Amino acid sequence: MLITIIIGSLFANAGSINELETKYSDISYQAINNCPGLNSTKVDRKLIWDLIKIENKYSPPESLRGMVLAAACQESKYNPNAKGDRKFSKTRKPKAIGILQFWPWANKYIDRTNPLESANFWMKRIVKQLDTSVRKNCKFRNIKRRWIAAWVTAIRYPKKGGRCYEKPKHYRLLKKWYRNMKKQNERR
């Protein structure tokens, strides 16, 4: 009986992994091969799939799958030790650190150089915005529009009245990847 349960759970997990690969195979290809300024041979494929697993946990809309990958590509080129935003520091020390370029305030919640903690925290912040600021300020019925508003609200400084009609810069890269995927699917 115990062996049957163990084998059943192994197959159930294998099915979910194959399902994840099916859902994200095209976007992972884009993330690996079309991250501007990054050679595809330097991309850590395991990290890409780890980020995908984290994103999938939060169930973003199908049309926004890959949002973590687009942000990580644009912010750090998938480098967990990236340092940036020196221009905001009086001493020219980097303020933004890690794969998603969190500022020092995030230290009390996560290790900014741990890409998995950063991605999980990033997604949590977006989902939290869906239930708080976006619900209060943005009256969108469309789920995708709510997620985009939550995305931009989570990554930028709070603004009176919310950021309902803004879009994050990462979203442009994600849309480019989706256009590439559409072209590839038309050729098949």
PDB file of N, CA, C and O in Angstrom, residues 98-170:
ATOM      1  N   GLY A  98      21.151  42.366  -6.558  1.00  0.00           N
ATOM      2  CA  GLY A  98      20.500  41.088  -6.807  1.00  0.00           C
ATOM      3  C   GLY A  98      19.822  40.988  -8.156  1.00  0.00           C
ATOM      4  O   GLY A  98      19.847  41.907  -8.965  1.00  0.00           O
ATOM      5  N   ILE A  99      19.216  39.858  -8.352  1.00  0.00           N
ATOM      6  CA  ILE A  99      18.617  39.533  -9.650  1.00  0.00           C
ATOM      7  C   ILE A  99      17.464  40.470 -10.001  1.00  0.00           C
ATOM      8  O   ILE A  99      17.238  40.783 -11.159  1.00  0.00           O
ATOM      9  N   LEU A 100      16.731  40.953  -8.982  1.00  0.00           N
ATOM     10  CA  LEU A 100      15.616  41.863  -9.231  1.00  0.00           C
ATOM     11  C   LEU A 100      15.882  43.264  -8.700  1.00  0.00           C
ATOM     12  O   LEU A 100      14.974  44.088  -8.612  1.00  0.00           O
ATOM     13  N   GLN A 101      17.124  43.543  -8.346  1.00  0.00           N
ATOM     14  CA  GLN A 101      17.595  44.874  -7.983  1.00  0.00           C
ATOM     15  C   GLN A 101      16.793  45.531  -6.857  1.00  0.00           C
ATOM     16  O   GLN A 101      16.334  46.664  -6.972  1.00  0.00           O
ATOM     17  N   PHE A 102      16.653  44.792  -5.752  1.00  0.00           N
ATOM     18  CA  PHE A 102      15.991  45.362  -4.587  1.00  0.00           C
ATOM     19  C   PHE A 102      16.911  46.343  -3.877  1.00  0.00           C
ATOM     20  O   PHE A 102      18.106  46.153  -3.813  1.00  0.00           O
ATOM     21  N   TRP A 103      16.325  47.385  -3.314  1.00  0.00           N
ATOM     22  CA  TRP A 103      17.050  48.397  -2.553  1.00  0.00           C
ATOM     23  C   TRP A 103      17.243  47.926  -1.108  1.00  0.00           C
ATOM     24  O   TRP A 103      16.635  46.934  -0.694  1.00  0.00           O
ATOM     25  N   PRO A 104      18.044  48.650  -0.313  1.00  0.00           N
ATOM     26  CA  PRO A 104      18.365  48.208   1.051  1.00  0.00           C
ATOM     27  C   PRO A 104      17.168  47.936   1.969  1.00  0.00           C
ATOM     28  O   PRO A 104      17.267  47.107   2.866  1.00  0.00           O
ATOM     29  N   TRP A 105      16.037  48.564   1.754  1.00  0.00           N
ATOM     30  CA  TRP A 105      14.879  48.324   2.609  1.00  0.00           C
ATOM     31  C   TRP A 105      14.471  46.855   2.605  1.00  0.00           C
ATOM     32  O   TRP A 105      13.891  46.363   3.572  1.00  0.00           O
ATOM     33  N   ALA A 106      14.778  46.129   1.534  1.00  0.00           N
ATOM     34  CA  ALA A 106      14.368  44.726   1.408  1.00  0.00           C
ATOM     35  C   ALA A 106      15.210  43.793   2.274  1.00  0.00           C
ATOM     36  O   ALA A 106      14.822  42.642   2.484  1.00  0.00           O
ATOM     37  N   ASN A 107      16.344  44.286   2.786  1.00  0.00           N
ATOM     38  CA  ASN A 107      17.212  43.440   3.619  1.00  0.00           C
ATOM     39  C   ASN A 107      16.501  42.863   4.833  1.00  0.00           C
ATOM     40  O   ASN A 107      16.846  41.783   5.296  1.00  0.00           O
ATOM     41  N   LYS A 108      15.508  43.560   5.354  1.00  0.00           N
ATOM     42  CA  LYS A 108      14.831  43.039   6.533  1.00  0.00           C
ATOM     43  C   LYS A 108      13.879  41.892   6.194  1.00  0.00           C
ATOM     44  O   LYS A 108      13.385  41.220   7.080  1.00  0.00           O
ATOM     45  N   TYR A 109      13.639  41.654   4.909  1.00  0.00           N
ATOM     46  CA  TYR A 109      12.752  40.577   4.486  1.00  0.00           C
ATOM     47  C   TYR A 109      13.474  39.430   3.781  1.00  0.00           C
ATOM     48  O   TYR A 109      13.038  38.285   3.883  1.00  0.00           O
ATOM     49  N   ILE A 110      14.521  39.755   3.031  1.00  0.00           N
ATOM     50  CA  ILE A 110      15.184  38.744   2.192  1.00  0.00           C
ATOM     51  C   ILE A 110      16.681  38.996   2.107  1.00  0.00           C
ATOM     52  O   ILE A 110      17.161  40.077   2.434  1.00  0.00           O
ATOM     53  N   ASP A 111      17.398  37.976   1.627  1.00  0.00           N
ATOM     54  CA  ASP A 111      18.794  38.135   1.225  1.00  0.00           C
ATOM     55  C   ASP A 111      18.734  38.545  -0.250  1.00  0.00           C
ATOM     56  O   ASP A 111      18.338  37.740  -1.100  1.00  0.00           O
ATOM     57  N   ARG A 112      19.077  39.770  -0.547  1.00  0.00           N
ATOM     58  CA  ARG A 112      18.914  40.300  -1.909  1.00  0.00           C
ATOM     59  C   ARG A 112      19.744  39.557  -2.944  1.00  0.00           C
ATOM     60  O   ARG A 112      19.436  39.608  -4.134  1.00  0.00           O
ATOM     61  N   THR A 113      20.813  38.868  -2.525  1.00  0.00           N
ATOM     62  CA  THR A 113      21.634  38.136  -3.486  1.00  0.00           C
ATOM     63  C   THR A 113      21.133  36.709  -3.718  1.00  0.00           C
ATOM     64  O   THR A 113      21.678  35.990  -4.548  1.00  0.00           O
ATOM     65  N   ASN A 114      20.101  36.304  -3.011  1.00  0.00           N
ATOM     66  CA  ASN A 114      19.506  34.980  -3.227  1.00  0.00           C
ATOM     67  C   ASN A 114      18.389  35.141  -4.257  1.00  0.00           C
ATOM     68  O   ASN A 114      17.341  35.722  -3.963  1.00  0.00           O
ATOM     69  N   PRO A 115      18.599  34.625  -5.470  1.00  0.00           N
ATOM     70  CA  PRO A 115      17.618  34.871  -6.532  1.00  0.00           C
ATOM     71  C   PRO A 115      16.245  34.256  -6.263  1.00  0.00           C
ATOM     72  O   PRO A 115      15.227  34.815  -6.656  1.00  0.00           O
ATOM     73  N   LEU A 116      16.206  33.127  -5.564  1.00  0.00           N
ATOM     74  CA  LEU A 116      14.922  32.483  -5.317  1.00  0.00           C
ATOM     75  C   LEU A 116      14.122  33.246  -4.263  1.00  0.00           C
ATOM     76  O   LEU A 116      12.911  33.438  -4.411  1.00  0.00           O
ATOM     77  N   GLU A 117      14.801  33.708  -3.220  1.00  0.00           N
ATOM     78  CA  GLU A 117      14.127  34.535  -2.210  1.00  0.00           C
ATOM     79  C   GLU A 117      13.628  35.827  -2.850  1.00  0.00           C
ATOM     80  O   GLU A 117      12.512  36.274  -2.577  1.00  0.00           O
ATOM     81  N   SER A 118      14.467  36.426  -3.679  1.00  0.00           N
ATOM     82  CA  SER A 118      14.091  37.686  -4.336  1.00  0.00           C
ATOM     83  C   SER A 118      12.872  37.499  -5.226  1.00  0.00           C
ATOM     84  O   SER A 118      11.939  38.316  -5.185  1.00  0.00           O
ATOM     85  N   ALA A 119      12.874  36.446  -6.027  1.00  0.00           N
ATOM     86  CA  ALA A 119      11.750  36.214  -6.947  1.00  0.00           C
ATOM     87  C   ALA A 119      10.466  35.929  -6.174  1.00  0.00           C
ATOM     88  O   ALA A 119       9.391  36.434  -6.534  1.00  0.00           O
ATOM     89  N   ASN A 120      10.572  35.142  -5.122  1.00  0.00           N
ATOM     90  CA  ASN A 120       9.393  34.827  -4.321  1.00  0.00           C
ATOM     91  C   ASN A 120       8.839  36.097  -3.663  1.00  0.00           C
ATOM     92  O   ASN A 120       7.637  36.349  -3.683  1.00  0.00           O
ATOM     93  N   PHE A 121       9.725  36.916  -3.109  1.00  0.00           N
ATOM     94  CA  PHE A 121       9.323  38.171  -2.473  1.00  0.00           C
ATOM     95  C   PHE A 121       8.703  39.114  -3.498  1.00  0.00           C
ATOM     96  O   PHE A 121       7.702  39.762  -3.241  1.00  0.00           O
ATOM     97  N   TRP A 122       9.292  39.170  -4.676  1.00  0.00           N
ATOM     98  CA  TRP A 122       8.806  40.024  -5.767  1.00  0.00           C
ATOM     99  C   TRP A 122       7.377  39.640  -6.148  1.00  0.00           C
ATOM    100  O   TRP A 122       6.495  40.496  -6.254  1.00  0.00           O
ATOM    101  N   MET A 123       7.151  38.339  -6.338  1.00  0.00           N
ATOM    102  CA  MET A 123       5.812  37.866  -6.700  1.00  0.00           C
ATOM    103  C   MET A 123       4.814  38.097  -5.561  1.00  0.00           C
ATOM    104  O   MET A 123       3.666  38.468  -5.806  1.00  0.00           O
ATOM    105  N   LYS A 124       5.249  37.892  -4.312  1.00  0.00           N
ATOM    106  CA  LYS A 124       4.362  38.140  -3.166  1.00  0.00           C
ATOM    107  C   LYS A 124       3.908  39.593  -3.139  1.00  0.00           C
ATOM    108  O   LYS A 124       2.755  39.885  -2.846  1.00  0.00           O
ATOM    109  N   ARG A 125       4.821  40.500  -3.424  1.00  0.00           N
ATOM    110  CA  ARG A 125       4.491  41.935  -3.427  1.00  0.00           C
ATOM    111  C   ARG A 125       3.452  42.249  -4.506  1.00  0.00           C
ATOM    112  O   ARG A 125       2.540  43.035  -4.275  1.00  0.00           O
ATOM    113  N   ILE A 126       3.582  41.627  -5.659  1.00  0.00           N
ATOM    114  CA  ILE A 126       2.616  41.861  -6.735  1.00  0.00           C
ATOM    115  C   ILE A 126       1.239  41.324  -6.343  1.00  0.00           C
ATOM    116  O   ILE A 126       0.228  42.022  -6.479  1.00  0.00           O
ATOM    117  N   VAL A 127       1.202  40.110  -5.828  1.00  0.00           N
ATOM    118  CA  VAL A 127      -0.072  39.511  -5.421  1.00  0.00           C
ATOM    119  C   VAL A 127      -0.711  40.328  -4.291  1.00  0.00           C
ATOM    120  O   VAL A 127      -1.929  40.528  -4.272  1.00  0.00           O
ATOM    121  N   LYS A 128       0.118  40.831  -3.372  1.00  0.00           N
ATOM    122  CA  LYS A 128      -0.404  41.661  -2.283  1.00  0.00           C
ATOM    123  C   LYS A 128      -1.050  42.934  -2.845  1.00  0.00           C
ATOM    124  O   LYS A 128      -2.097  43.380  -2.375  1.00  0.00           O
ATOM    125  N   GLN A 129      -0.427  43.526  -3.865  1.00  0.00           N
ATOM    126  CA  GLN A 129      -0.977  44.736  -4.474  1.00  0.00           C
ATOM    127  C   GLN A 129      -2.327  44.471  -5.143  1.00  0.00           C
ATOM    128  O   GLN A 129      -3.182  45.355  -5.197  1.00  0.00           O
ATOM    129  N   LEU A 130      -2.515  43.253  -5.650  1.00  0.00           N
ATOM    130  CA  LEU A 130      -3.800  42.898  -6.257  1.00  0.00           C
ATOM    131  C   LEU A 130      -4.930  43.057  -5.243  1.00  0.00           C
ATOM    132  O   LEU A 130      -6.021  43.513  -5.577  1.00  0.00           O
ATOM    133  N   ASP A 131      -4.657  42.651  -4.001  1.00  0.00           N
ATOM    134  CA  ASP A 131      -5.689  42.683  -2.965  1.00  0.00           C
ATOM    135  C   ASP A 131      -5.797  44.018  -2.244  1.00  0.00           C
ATOM    136  O   ASP A 131      -6.781  44.259  -1.567  1.00  0.00           O
ATOM    137  N   THR A 132      -4.791  44.861  -2.348  1.00  0.00           N
ATOM    138  CA  THR A 132      -4.829  46.117  -1.589  1.00  0.00           C
ATOM    139  C   THR A 132      -4.969  47.317  -2.521  1.00  0.00           C
ATOM    140  O   THR A 132      -6.070  47.708  -2.870  1.00  0.00           O
ATOM    141  N   SER A 133      -3.872  47.878  -2.912  1.00  0.00           N
ATOM    142  CA  SER A 133      -3.864  49.127  -3.675  1.00  0.00           C
ATOM    143  C   SER A 133      -4.629  49.041  -4.994  1.00  0.00           C
ATOM    144  O   SER A 133      -5.399  49.935  -5.333  1.00  0.00           O
ATOM    145  N   VAL A 134      -4.423  47.979  -5.739  1.00  0.00           N
ATOM    146  CA  VAL A 134      -5.064  47.873  -7.061  1.00  0.00           C
ATOM    147  C   VAL A 134      -6.571  47.714  -6.908  1.00  0.00           C
ATOM    148  O   VAL A 134      -7.347  48.333  -7.640  1.00  0.00           O
ATOM    149  N   ARG A 135      -6.993  46.918  -5.955  1.00  0.00           N
ATOM    150  CA  ARG A 135      -8.431  46.746  -5.734  1.00  0.00           C
ATOM    151  C   ARG A 135      -9.077  48.074  -5.334  1.00  0.00           C
ATOM    152  O   ARG A 135     -10.166  48.414  -5.779  1.00  0.00           O
ATOM    153  N   LYS A 136      -8.368  48.839  -4.502  1.00  0.00           N
ATOM    154  CA  LYS A 136      -8.901  50.103  -3.994  1.00  0.00           C
ATOM    155  C   LYS A 136      -8.907  51.200  -5.065  1.00  0.00           C
ATOM    156  O   LYS A 136      -9.883  51.927  -5.210  1.00  0.00           O
ATOM    157  N   ASN A 137      -7.827  51.324  -5.818  1.00  0.00           N
ATOM    158  CA  ASN A 137      -7.661  52.456  -6.735  1.00  0.00           C
ATOM    159  C   ASN A 137      -8.030  52.185  -8.184  1.00  0.00           C
ATOM    160  O   ASN A 137      -8.402  53.104  -8.911  1.00  0.00           O
ATOM    161  N   CYS A 138      -7.880  50.957  -8.629  1.00  0.00           N
ATOM    162  CA  CYS A 138      -8.084  50.631 -10.051  1.00  0.00           C
ATOM    163  C   CYS A 138      -9.343  49.788 -10.192  1.00  0.00           C
ATOM    164  O   CYS A 138      -9.436  48.726  -9.593  1.00  0.00           O
ATOM    165  N   LYS A 139     -10.246  50.211 -10.967  1.00  0.00           N
ATOM    166  CA  LYS A 139     -11.534  49.515 -11.098  1.00  0.00           C
ATOM    167  C   LYS A 139     -11.588  48.647 -12.355  1.00  0.00           C
ATOM    168  O   LYS A 139     -12.603  48.588 -13.036  1.00  0.00           O
ATOM    169  N   PHE A 140     -10.495  47.966 -12.656  1.00  0.00           N
ATOM    170  CA  PHE A 140     -10.443  47.125 -13.844  1.00  0.00           C
ATOM    171  C   PHE A 140     -11.202  45.826 -13.611  1.00  0.00           C
ATOM    172  O   PHE A 140     -11.101  45.223 -12.551  1.00  0.00           O
ATOM    173  N   ARG A 141     -11.902  45.391 -14.635  1.00  0.00           N
ATOM    174  CA  ARG A 141     -12.539  44.075 -14.579  1.00  0.00           C
ATOM    175  C   ARG A 141     -11.639  43.016 -15.196  1.00  0.00           C
ATOM    176  O   ARG A 141     -11.722  41.852 -14.859  1.00  0.00           O
ATOM    177  N   ASN A 142     -10.777  43.448 -16.095  1.00  0.00           N
ATOM    178  CA  ASN A 142      -9.875  42.549 -16.801  1.00  0.00           C
ATOM    179  C   ASN A 142      -8.741  42.105 -15.866  1.00  0.00           C
ATOM    180  O   ASN A 142      -8.044  42.944 -15.306  1.00  0.00           O
ATOM    181  N   ILE A 143      -8.569  40.814 -15.717  1.00  0.00           N
ATOM    182  CA  ILE A 143      -7.554  40.270 -14.809  1.00  0.00           C
ATOM    183  C   ILE A 143      -6.152  40.681 -15.231  1.00  0.00           C
ATOM    184  O   ILE A 143      -5.324  41.044 -14.393  1.00  0.00           O
ATOM    185  N   LYS A 144      -5.875  40.653 -16.522  1.00  0.00           N
ATOM    186  CA  LYS A 144      -4.544  41.040 -17.009  1.00  0.00           C
ATOM    187  C   LYS A 144      -4.228  42.491 -16.634  1.00  0.00           C
ATOM    188  O   LYS A 144      -3.134  42.791 -16.160  1.00  0.00           O
ATOM    189  N   ARG A 145      -5.178  43.389 -16.816  1.00  0.00           N
ATOM    190  CA  ARG A 145      -4.963  44.809 -16.470  1.00  0.00           C
ATOM    191  C   ARG A 145      -4.702  44.970 -14.974  1.00  0.00           C
ATOM    192  O   ARG A 145      -3.899  45.777 -14.559  1.00  0.00           O
ATOM    193  N   ARG A 146      -5.421  44.188 -14.157  1.00  0.00           N
ATOM    194  CA  ARG A 146      -5.195  44.256 -12.703  1.00  0.00           C
ATOM    195  C   ARG A 146      -3.795  43.783 -12.354  1.00  0.00           C
ATOM    196  O   ARG A 146      -3.124  44.375 -11.516  1.00  0.00           O
ATOM    197  N   TRP A 147      -3.339  42.696 -12.998  1.00  0.00           N
ATOM    198  CA  TRP A 147      -1.995  42.183 -12.732  1.00  0.00           C
ATOM    199  C   TRP A 147      -0.931  43.193 -13.164  1.00  0.00           C
ATOM    200  O   TRP A 147       0.067  43.382 -12.476  1.00  0.00           O
ATOM    201  N   ILE A 148      -1.121  43.847 -14.298  1.00  0.00           N
ATOM    202  CA  ILE A 148      -0.145  44.842 -14.759  1.00  0.00           C
ATOM    203  C   ILE A 148      -0.113  46.023 -13.789  1.00  0.00           C
ATOM    204  O   ILE A 148       0.966  46.506 -13.433  1.00  0.00           O
ATOM    205  N   ALA A 149      -1.275  46.460 -13.335  1.00  0.00           N
ATOM    206  CA  ALA A 149      -1.323  47.559 -12.356  1.00  0.00           C
ATOM    207  C   ALA A 149      -0.651  47.140 -11.045  1.00  0.00           C
ATOM    208  O   ALA A 149       0.080  47.922 -10.429  1.00  0.00           O
ATOM    209  N   ALA A 150      -0.871  45.904 -10.625  1.00  0.00           N
ATOM    210  CA  ALA A 150      -0.229  45.404  -9.397  1.00  0.00           C
ATOM    211  C   ALA A 150       1.285  45.315  -9.584  1.00  0.00           C
ATOM    212  O   ALA A 150       2.055  45.646  -8.676  1.00  0.00           O
ATOM    213  N   TRP A 151       1.709  44.880 -10.764  1.00  0.00           N
ATOM    214  CA  TRP A 151       3.128  44.756 -11.084  1.00  0.00           C
ATOM    215  C   TRP A 151       3.802  46.116 -10.960  1.00  0.00           C
ATOM    216  O   TRP A 151       4.805  46.266 -10.266  1.00  0.00           O
ATOM    217  N   VAL A 152       3.261  47.119 -11.621  1.00  0.00           N
ATOM    218  CA  VAL A 152       3.894  48.440 -11.602  1.00  0.00           C
ATOM    219  C   VAL A 152       3.794  49.073 -10.212  1.00  0.00           C
ATOM    220  O   VAL A 152       4.716  49.756  -9.765  1.00  0.00           O
ATOM    221  N   THR A 153       2.726  48.817  -9.501  1.00  0.00           N
ATOM    222  CA  THR A 153       2.571  49.358  -8.151  1.00  0.00           C
ATOM    223  C   THR A 153       3.575  48.726  -7.196  1.00  0.00           C
ATOM    224  O   THR A 153       4.129  49.406  -6.331  1.00  0.00           O
ATOM    225  N   ALA A 154       3.827  47.438  -7.368  1.00  0.00           N
ATOM    226  CA  ALA A 154       4.751  46.720  -6.479  1.00  0.00           C
ATOM    227  C   ALA A 154       6.200  47.134  -6.674  1.00  0.00           C
ATOM    228  O   ALA A 154       6.988  47.107  -5.730  1.00  0.00           O
ATOM    229  N   ILE A 155       6.574  47.533  -7.878  1.00  0.00           N
ATOM    230  CA  ILE A 155       7.991  47.815  -8.124  1.00  0.00           C
ATOM    231  C   ILE A 155       8.343  49.290  -8.054  1.00  0.00           C
ATOM    232  O   ILE A 155       9.513  49.640  -8.111  1.00  0.00           O
ATOM    233  N   ARG A 156       7.344  50.155  -7.938  1.00  0.00           N
ATOM    234  CA  ARG A 156       7.617  51.589  -7.877  1.00  0.00           C
ATOM    235  C   ARG A 156       7.150  52.189  -6.559  1.00  0.00           C
ATOM    236  O   ARG A 156       6.345  51.605  -5.841  1.00  0.00           O
ATOM    237  N   TYR A 157       7.625  53.387  -6.314  1.00  0.00           N
ATOM    238  CA  TYR A 157       7.262  54.113  -5.102  1.00  0.00           C
ATOM    239  C   TYR A 157       5.760  54.409  -5.116  1.00  0.00           C
ATOM    240  O   TYR A 157       5.204  54.715  -6.165  1.00  0.00           O
ATOM    241  N   PRO A 158       5.086  54.304  -3.959  1.00  0.00           N
ATOM    242  CA  PRO A 158       3.643  54.586  -3.921  1.00  0.00           C
ATOM    243  C   PRO A 158       3.301  55.982  -4.430  1.00  0.00           C
ATOM    244  O   PRO A 158       4.054  56.928  -4.233  1.00  0.00           O
ATOM    245  N   LYS A 159       2.168  56.075  -5.071  1.00  0.00           N
ATOM    246  CA  LYS A 159       1.726  57.331  -5.652  1.00  0.00           C
ATOM    247  C   LYS A 159       0.252  57.534  -5.287  1.00  0.00           C
ATOM    248  O   LYS A 159      -0.538  56.585  -5.346  1.00  0.00           O
ATOM    249  N   LYS A 160      -0.080  58.742  -4.910  1.00  0.00           N
ATOM    250  CA  LYS A 160      -1.464  59.035  -4.554  1.00  0.00           C
ATOM    251  C   LYS A 160      -2.369  58.738  -5.745  1.00  0.00           C
ATOM    252  O   LYS A 160      -2.104  59.170  -6.854  1.00  0.00           O
ATOM    253  N   GLY A 161      -3.402  57.978  -5.500  1.00  0.00           N
ATOM    254  CA  GLY A 161      -4.314  57.611  -6.574  1.00  0.00           C
ATOM    255  C   GLY A 161      -3.905  56.343  -7.298  1.00  0.00           C
ATOM    256  O   GLY A 161      -4.611  55.854  -8.154  1.00  0.00           O
ATOM    257  N   GLY A 162      -2.738  55.803  -6.970  1.00  0.00           N
ATOM    258  CA  GLY A 162      -2.282  54.560  -7.570  1.00  0.00           C
ATOM    259  C   GLY A 162      -1.584  54.738  -8.907  1.00  0.00           C
ATOM    260  O   GLY A 162      -1.415  55.850  -9.403  1.00  0.00           O
ATOM    261  N   ARG A 163      -1.209  53.631  -9.483  1.00  0.00           N
ATOM    262  CA  ARG A 163      -0.509  53.620 -10.770  1.00  0.00           C
ATOM    263  C   ARG A 163      -1.293  52.784 -11.788  1.00  0.00           C
ATOM    264  O   ARG A 163      -0.721  51.993 -12.524  1.00  0.00           O
ATOM    265  N   CYS A 164      -2.585  52.967 -11.794  1.00  0.00           N
ATOM    266  CA  CYS A 164      -3.486  52.126 -12.583  1.00  0.00           C
ATOM    267  C   CYS A 164      -3.188  52.112 -14.081  1.00  0.00           C
ATOM    268  O   CYS A 164      -3.329  51.087 -14.734  1.00  0.00           O
ATOM    269  N   TYR A 165      -2.791  53.242 -14.625  1.00  0.00           N
ATOM    270  CA  TYR A 165      -2.631  53.328 -16.079  1.00  0.00           C
ATOM    271  C   TYR A 165      -1.171  53.333 -16.517  1.00  0.00           C
ATOM    272  O   TYR A 165      -0.868  53.678 -17.653  1.00  0.00           O
ATOM    273  N   GLU A 166      -0.281  52.929 -15.630  1.00  0.00           N
ATOM    274  CA  GLU A 166       1.139  52.821 -15.975  1.00  0.00           C
ATOM    275  C   GLU A 166       1.480  51.366 -16.253  1.00  0.00           C
ATOM    276  O   GLU A 166       0.743  50.457 -15.879  1.00  0.00           O
ATOM    277  N   LYS A 167       2.617  51.182 -16.914  1.00  0.00           N
ATOM    278  CA  LYS A 167       3.104  49.827 -17.191  1.00  0.00           C
ATOM    279  C   LYS A 167       4.592  49.780 -16.857  1.00  0.00           C
ATOM    280  O   LYS A 167       5.316  50.736 -17.116  1.00  0.00           O
ATOM    281  N   PRO A 168       5.061  48.655 -16.320  1.00  0.00           N
ATOM    282  CA  PRO A 168       6.492  48.556 -16.026  1.00  0.00           C
ATOM    283  C   PRO A 168       7.297  48.388 -17.316  1.00  0.00           C
ATOM    284  O   PRO A 168       6.791  47.867 -18.311  1.00  0.00           O
ATOM    285  N   LYS A 169       8.538  48.830 -17.296  1.00  0.00           N
ATOM    286  CA  LYS A 169       9.389  48.698 -18.483  1.00  0.00           C
ATOM    287  C   LYS A 169       9.630  47.233 -18.840  1.00  0.00           C
ATOM    288  O   LYS A 169       9.803  46.903 -20.009  1.00  0.00           O
ATOM    289  N   HIS A 170       9.612  46.373 -17.841  1.00  0.00           N
ATOM    290  CA  HIS A 170       9.827  44.942 -18.099  1.00  0.00           C
ATOM    291  C   HIS A 170       8.735  44.381 -19.006  1.00  0.00           C
ATOM    292  O   HIS A 170       8.958  43.429 -19.740  1.00  0.00           O
TER     293      HIS A 170
END
